[in-house]
Coordinates of C-alpha atoms and ligand atoms in Angstrom, one line a residue:
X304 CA 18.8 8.6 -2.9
X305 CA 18.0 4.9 -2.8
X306 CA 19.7 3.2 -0.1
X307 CA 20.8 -0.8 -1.2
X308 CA 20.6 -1.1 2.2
X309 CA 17.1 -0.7 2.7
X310 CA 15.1 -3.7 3.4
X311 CA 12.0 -2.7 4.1
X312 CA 10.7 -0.1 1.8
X313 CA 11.6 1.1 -2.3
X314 CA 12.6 4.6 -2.9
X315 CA 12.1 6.5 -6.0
X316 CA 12.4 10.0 -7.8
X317 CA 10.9 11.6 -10.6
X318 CA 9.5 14.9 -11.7
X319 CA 10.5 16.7 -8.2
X320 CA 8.6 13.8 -6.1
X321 CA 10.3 11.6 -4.1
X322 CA 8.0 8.2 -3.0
X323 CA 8.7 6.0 -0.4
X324 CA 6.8 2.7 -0.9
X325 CA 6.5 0.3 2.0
X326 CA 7.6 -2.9 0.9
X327 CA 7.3 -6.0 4.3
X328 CA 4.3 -8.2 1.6
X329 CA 4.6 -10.8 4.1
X330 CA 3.6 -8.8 7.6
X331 CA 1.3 -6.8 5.3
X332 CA 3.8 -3.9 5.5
X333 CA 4.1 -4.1 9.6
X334 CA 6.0 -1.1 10.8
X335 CA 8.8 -2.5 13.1
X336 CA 11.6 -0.2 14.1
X337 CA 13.7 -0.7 10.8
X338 CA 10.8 0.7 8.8
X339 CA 10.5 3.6 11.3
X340 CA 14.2 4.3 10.5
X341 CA 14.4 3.4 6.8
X342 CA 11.1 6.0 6.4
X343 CA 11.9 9.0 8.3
X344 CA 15.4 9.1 7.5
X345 CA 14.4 8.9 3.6
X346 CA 11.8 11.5 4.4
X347 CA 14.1 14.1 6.0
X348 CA 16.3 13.6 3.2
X349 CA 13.9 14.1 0.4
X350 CA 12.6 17.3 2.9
X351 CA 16.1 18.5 2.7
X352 CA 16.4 17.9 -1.6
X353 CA 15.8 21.1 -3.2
X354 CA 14.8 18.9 -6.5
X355 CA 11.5 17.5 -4.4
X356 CA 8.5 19.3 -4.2
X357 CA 6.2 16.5 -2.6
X358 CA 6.8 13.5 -1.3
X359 CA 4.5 10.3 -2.0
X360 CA 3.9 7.4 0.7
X361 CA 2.2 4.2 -0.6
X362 CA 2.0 0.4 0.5
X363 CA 0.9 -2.6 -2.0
X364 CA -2.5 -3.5 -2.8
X365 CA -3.4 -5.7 -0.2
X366 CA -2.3 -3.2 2.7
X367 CA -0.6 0.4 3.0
X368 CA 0.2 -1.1 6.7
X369 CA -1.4 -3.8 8.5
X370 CA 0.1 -1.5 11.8
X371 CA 2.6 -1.4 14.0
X372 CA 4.3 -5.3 14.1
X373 CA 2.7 -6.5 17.0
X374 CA 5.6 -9.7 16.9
X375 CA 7.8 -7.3 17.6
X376 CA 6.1 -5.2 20.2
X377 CA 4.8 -8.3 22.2
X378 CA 8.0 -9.0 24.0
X379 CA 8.2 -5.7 25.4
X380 CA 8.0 -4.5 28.8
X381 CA 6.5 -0.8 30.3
X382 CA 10.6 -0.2 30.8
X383 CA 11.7 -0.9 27.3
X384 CA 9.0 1.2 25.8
X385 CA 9.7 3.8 27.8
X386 CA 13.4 3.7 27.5
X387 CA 12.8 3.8 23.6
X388 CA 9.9 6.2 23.7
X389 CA 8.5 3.7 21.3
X390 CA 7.1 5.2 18.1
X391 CA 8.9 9.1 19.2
X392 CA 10.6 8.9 15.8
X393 CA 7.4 8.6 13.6
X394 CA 6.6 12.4 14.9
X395 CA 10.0 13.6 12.7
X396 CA 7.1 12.8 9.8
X397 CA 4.9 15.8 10.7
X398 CA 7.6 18.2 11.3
X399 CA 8.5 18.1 7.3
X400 CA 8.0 21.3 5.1
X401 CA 7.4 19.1 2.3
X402 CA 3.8 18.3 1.6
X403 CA 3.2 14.5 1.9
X404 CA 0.8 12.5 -0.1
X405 CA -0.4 9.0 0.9
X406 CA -2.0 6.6 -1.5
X407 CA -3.6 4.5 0.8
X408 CA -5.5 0.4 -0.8
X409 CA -6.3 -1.9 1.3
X410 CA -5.7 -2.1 4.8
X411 CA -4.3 0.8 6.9
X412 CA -4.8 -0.3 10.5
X413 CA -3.6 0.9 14.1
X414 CA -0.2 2.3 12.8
X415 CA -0.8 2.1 9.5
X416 CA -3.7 4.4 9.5
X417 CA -1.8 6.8 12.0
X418 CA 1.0 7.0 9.6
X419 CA -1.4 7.8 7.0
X420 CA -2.6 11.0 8.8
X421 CA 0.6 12.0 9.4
X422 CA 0.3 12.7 5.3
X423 CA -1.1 16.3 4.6
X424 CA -3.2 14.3 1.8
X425 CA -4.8 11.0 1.9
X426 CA -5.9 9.1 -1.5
X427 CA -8.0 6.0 -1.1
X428 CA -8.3 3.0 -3.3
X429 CA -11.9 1.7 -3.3
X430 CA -10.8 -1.1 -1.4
X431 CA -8.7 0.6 1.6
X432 CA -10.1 -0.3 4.9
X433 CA -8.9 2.0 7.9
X434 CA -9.1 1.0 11.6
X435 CA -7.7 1.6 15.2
X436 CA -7.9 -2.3 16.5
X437 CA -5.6 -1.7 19.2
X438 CA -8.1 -2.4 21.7
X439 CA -8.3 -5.6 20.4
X440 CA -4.8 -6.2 21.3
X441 CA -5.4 -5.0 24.6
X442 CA -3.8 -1.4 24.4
X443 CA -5.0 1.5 22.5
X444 CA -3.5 3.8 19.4
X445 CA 0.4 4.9 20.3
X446 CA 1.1 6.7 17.1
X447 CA -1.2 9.5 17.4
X448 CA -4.7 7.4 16.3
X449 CA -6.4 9.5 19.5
X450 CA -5.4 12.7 18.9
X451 CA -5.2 13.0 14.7
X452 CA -8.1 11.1 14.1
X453 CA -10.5 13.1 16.5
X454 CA -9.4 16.5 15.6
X455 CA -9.7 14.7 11.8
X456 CA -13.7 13.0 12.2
X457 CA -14.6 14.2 15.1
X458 CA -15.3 12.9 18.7
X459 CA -18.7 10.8 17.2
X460 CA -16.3 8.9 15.0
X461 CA -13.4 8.4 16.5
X462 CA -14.7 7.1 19.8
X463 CA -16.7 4.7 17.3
X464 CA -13.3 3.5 15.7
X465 CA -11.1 3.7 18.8
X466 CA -13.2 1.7 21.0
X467 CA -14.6 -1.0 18.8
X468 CA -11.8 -1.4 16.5
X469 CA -13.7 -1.4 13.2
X470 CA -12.5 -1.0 10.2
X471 CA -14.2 1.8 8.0
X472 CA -14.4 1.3 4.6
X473 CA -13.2 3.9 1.6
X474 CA -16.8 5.6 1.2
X475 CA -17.4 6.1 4.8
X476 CA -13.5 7.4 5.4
X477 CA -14.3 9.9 2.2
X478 CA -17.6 10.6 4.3
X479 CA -16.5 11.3 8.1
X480 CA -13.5 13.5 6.3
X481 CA -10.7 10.9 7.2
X482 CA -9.6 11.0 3.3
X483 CA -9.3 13.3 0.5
X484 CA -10.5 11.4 -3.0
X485 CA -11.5 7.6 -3.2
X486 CA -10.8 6.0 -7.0
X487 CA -10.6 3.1 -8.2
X488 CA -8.0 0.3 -6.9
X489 CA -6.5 0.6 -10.8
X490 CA -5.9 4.5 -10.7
X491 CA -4.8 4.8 -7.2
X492 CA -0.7 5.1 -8.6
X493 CA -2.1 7.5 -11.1
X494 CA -3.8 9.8 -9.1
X495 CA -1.5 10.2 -6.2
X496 CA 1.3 11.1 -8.5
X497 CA -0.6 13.2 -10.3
X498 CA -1.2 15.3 -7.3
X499 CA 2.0 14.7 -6.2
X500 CA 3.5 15.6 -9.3
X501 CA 1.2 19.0 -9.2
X502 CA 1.8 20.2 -5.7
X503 CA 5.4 20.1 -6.7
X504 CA 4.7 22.3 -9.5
X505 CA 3.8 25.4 -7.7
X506 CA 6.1 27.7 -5.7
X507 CA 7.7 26.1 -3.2
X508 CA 7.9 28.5 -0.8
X509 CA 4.0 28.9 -1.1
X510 CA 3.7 25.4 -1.0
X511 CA 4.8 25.2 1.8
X512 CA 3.9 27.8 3.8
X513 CA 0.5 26.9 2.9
X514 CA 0.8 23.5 4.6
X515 CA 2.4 24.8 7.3
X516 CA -0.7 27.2 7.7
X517 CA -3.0 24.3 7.5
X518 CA -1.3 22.2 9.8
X519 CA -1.3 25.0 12.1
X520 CA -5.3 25.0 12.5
X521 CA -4.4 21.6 14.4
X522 CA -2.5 23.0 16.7
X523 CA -3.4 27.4 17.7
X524 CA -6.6 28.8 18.7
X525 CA -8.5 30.6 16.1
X526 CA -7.3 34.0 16.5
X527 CA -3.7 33.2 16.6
X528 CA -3.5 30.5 13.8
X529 CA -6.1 33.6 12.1
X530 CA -2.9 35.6 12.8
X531 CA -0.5 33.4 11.6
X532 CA -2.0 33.1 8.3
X533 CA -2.1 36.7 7.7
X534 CA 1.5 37.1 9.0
X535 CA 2.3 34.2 6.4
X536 CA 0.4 35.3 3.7
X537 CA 1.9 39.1 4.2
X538 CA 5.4 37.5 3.9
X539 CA 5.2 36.0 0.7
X540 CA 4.7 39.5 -1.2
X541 CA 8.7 39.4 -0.7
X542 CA 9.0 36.5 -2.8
X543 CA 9.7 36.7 -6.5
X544 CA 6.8 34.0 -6.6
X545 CA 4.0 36.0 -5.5
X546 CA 5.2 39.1 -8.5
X547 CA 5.6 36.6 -11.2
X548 CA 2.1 34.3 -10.3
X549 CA 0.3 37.9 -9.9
X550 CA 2.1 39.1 -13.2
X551 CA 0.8 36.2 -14.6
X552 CA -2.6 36.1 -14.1
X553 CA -3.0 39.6 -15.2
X554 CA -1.0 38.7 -18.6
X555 CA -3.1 35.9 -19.5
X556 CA -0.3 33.9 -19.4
X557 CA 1.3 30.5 -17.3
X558 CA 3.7 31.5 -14.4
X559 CA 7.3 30.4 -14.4
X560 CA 8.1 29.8 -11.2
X561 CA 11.7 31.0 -9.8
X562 CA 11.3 29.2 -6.3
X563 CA 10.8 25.4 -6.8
Ligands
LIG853 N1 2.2 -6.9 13.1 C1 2.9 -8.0 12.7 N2 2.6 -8.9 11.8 C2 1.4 -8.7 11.1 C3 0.6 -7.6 11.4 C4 1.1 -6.7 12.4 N3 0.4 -5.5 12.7 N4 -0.5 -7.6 10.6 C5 -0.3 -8.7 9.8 N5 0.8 -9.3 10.1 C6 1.3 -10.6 9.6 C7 0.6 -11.8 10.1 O1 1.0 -12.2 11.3 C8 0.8 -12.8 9.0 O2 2.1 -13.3 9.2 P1 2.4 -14.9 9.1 O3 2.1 -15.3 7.7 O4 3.8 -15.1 9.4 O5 1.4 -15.5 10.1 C9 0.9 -11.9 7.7 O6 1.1 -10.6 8.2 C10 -0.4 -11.9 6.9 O7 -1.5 -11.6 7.8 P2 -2.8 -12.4 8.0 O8 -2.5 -13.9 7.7 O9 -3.4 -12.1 9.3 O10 -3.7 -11.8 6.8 P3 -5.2 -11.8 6.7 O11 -5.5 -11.3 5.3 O12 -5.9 -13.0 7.2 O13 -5.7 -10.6 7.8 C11 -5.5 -8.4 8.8 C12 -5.3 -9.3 7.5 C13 -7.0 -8.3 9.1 C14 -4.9 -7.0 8.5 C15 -4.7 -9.1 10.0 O14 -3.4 -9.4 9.6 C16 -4.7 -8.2 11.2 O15 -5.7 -8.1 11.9 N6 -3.5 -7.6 11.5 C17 -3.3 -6.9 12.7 C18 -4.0 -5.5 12.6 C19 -3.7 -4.8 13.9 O16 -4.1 -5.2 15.0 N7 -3.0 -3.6 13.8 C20 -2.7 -2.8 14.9 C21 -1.4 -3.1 15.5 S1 -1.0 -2.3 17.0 C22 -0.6 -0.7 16.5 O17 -0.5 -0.4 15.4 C23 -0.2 0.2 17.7 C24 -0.1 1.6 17.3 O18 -1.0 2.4 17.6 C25 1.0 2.2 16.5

């Protein structure tokens, strides 16, 4: 799976999870277009990898990301942004069936915190620091900071973040619902791989259709996503999963998954 090639992030397996760790230390893991590539094409792969159940996304101590690299970005013109459709590939990330887990310490601004809500899980280090700064830089989010992080925290909060470019610290992101768990700096590896580890446990297929149920609350009215989940949920009595986890129960005993 690992790619020699890669210069700008690690890639590992184990125990059906694939992880993706940025690795730029000196930009503070600055997502230029080579990390764009290098992640979403590792991403799709481990998507595709019937031996992954979840796929882990971390950074280094000091930042997850620092953001998008503004060296790079600050040449550009309207035309050449729009010619690329700067960022488009980043949105390949929420179109995985894989459920994503991102163990986020220290900073995770502008991109960097975008890329983190493109995760279906977010674990924070007691020191992770999340911001939109952009407007500091004269421009506002491009990676989907306006959109996930209100329908995330909220209009109240994400005005707040998105117009004065603060950075929120773990205990308030845990707060305002921006996060999942916050631990300690030490067990952040721990934790996320252990959830990793368990999500890729169950049944895939109702691991998956679980998140895609969720992440469909983001996107339908109530009565149709309401409807979706029912339609969902009705499907999976055709899987072997749903006679064997029922079974089961019922026997007192652990379920042995056939779908993984
Ligand atoms: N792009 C490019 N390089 C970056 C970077 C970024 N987003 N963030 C940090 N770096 C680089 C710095 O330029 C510096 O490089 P040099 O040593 O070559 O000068 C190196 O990383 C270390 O950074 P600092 O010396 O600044 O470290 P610090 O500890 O003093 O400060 C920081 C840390 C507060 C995170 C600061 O680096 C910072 O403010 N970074 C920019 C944050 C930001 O504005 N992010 C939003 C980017 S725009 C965006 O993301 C658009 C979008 O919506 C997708």
């Amino acid at each position: 799976m690992t790619d020699p090639t890669y210069t700008t992030i690690k890639v590992s397996s184990a125990k059906r999870v694939g992880k993706i760790q940025l690795n730029r230390p000196a930009a503070l893991n600055a997502l230029n277009a080579e990390t764009m590539e290098e992640v979403v094409t590792t991403a799709v792969a481990f998507d595709a990898d019937p031996d992954i159940g979840a796929i882990l996304l971390s950074g280094s101590q000091k930042a997850f990301a620092a953001g998008a690299d503004i060296k790079e970005m600050s040449e550009q013109s309207f035309t050449d942004m729009y010619a690329a459709d700067w960022f488009r590939r980043w949105e390949e990330l929420t179109r995985l069936r894989t459920p994503v887990v991102a163990a986020v310490s220290g900073y995770a601004l502008g991109g960097g915190c975008e890329l983190a809500m493109m995760a279906d899980i977010i674990i924070a280090g007691t020191s992770a620091k999340f911001g939109q700064p952009e407007i500091n830089l004269g421009v506002i989010p491009g990676m989907g900071g306006s959109q996930r992080l209100t329908r995330s925290v909220g209009k109240a909060k994400a005005m707040d973040m998105v117009l004065t470019g603060r950075h929120v610290d773990a205990e308030e992101a845990e707060r305002i619902g921006l996060v999942s768990r916050v631990v300690p700096d030490g067990e952040l590896d721990a934790e996320a791989r252990t959830v990793a580890e368990l999500i890729a446990s169950k049944s895939k297929p109702a691991a998956q259709m679980a998140k895609e149920v969720v992440a469909a609350a983001f996107e339908m009215p109530l009565a149709s996503g309401l409807q979706f989940e029912r339609r969902i949920f009705h499907s999976l009595f055709a899987t072997e999963d749903q006679a064997e986890g029922m079974d089961a129960f019922a026997n007192k005993r652990k379920p042995s998954w056939k779908h993984r």
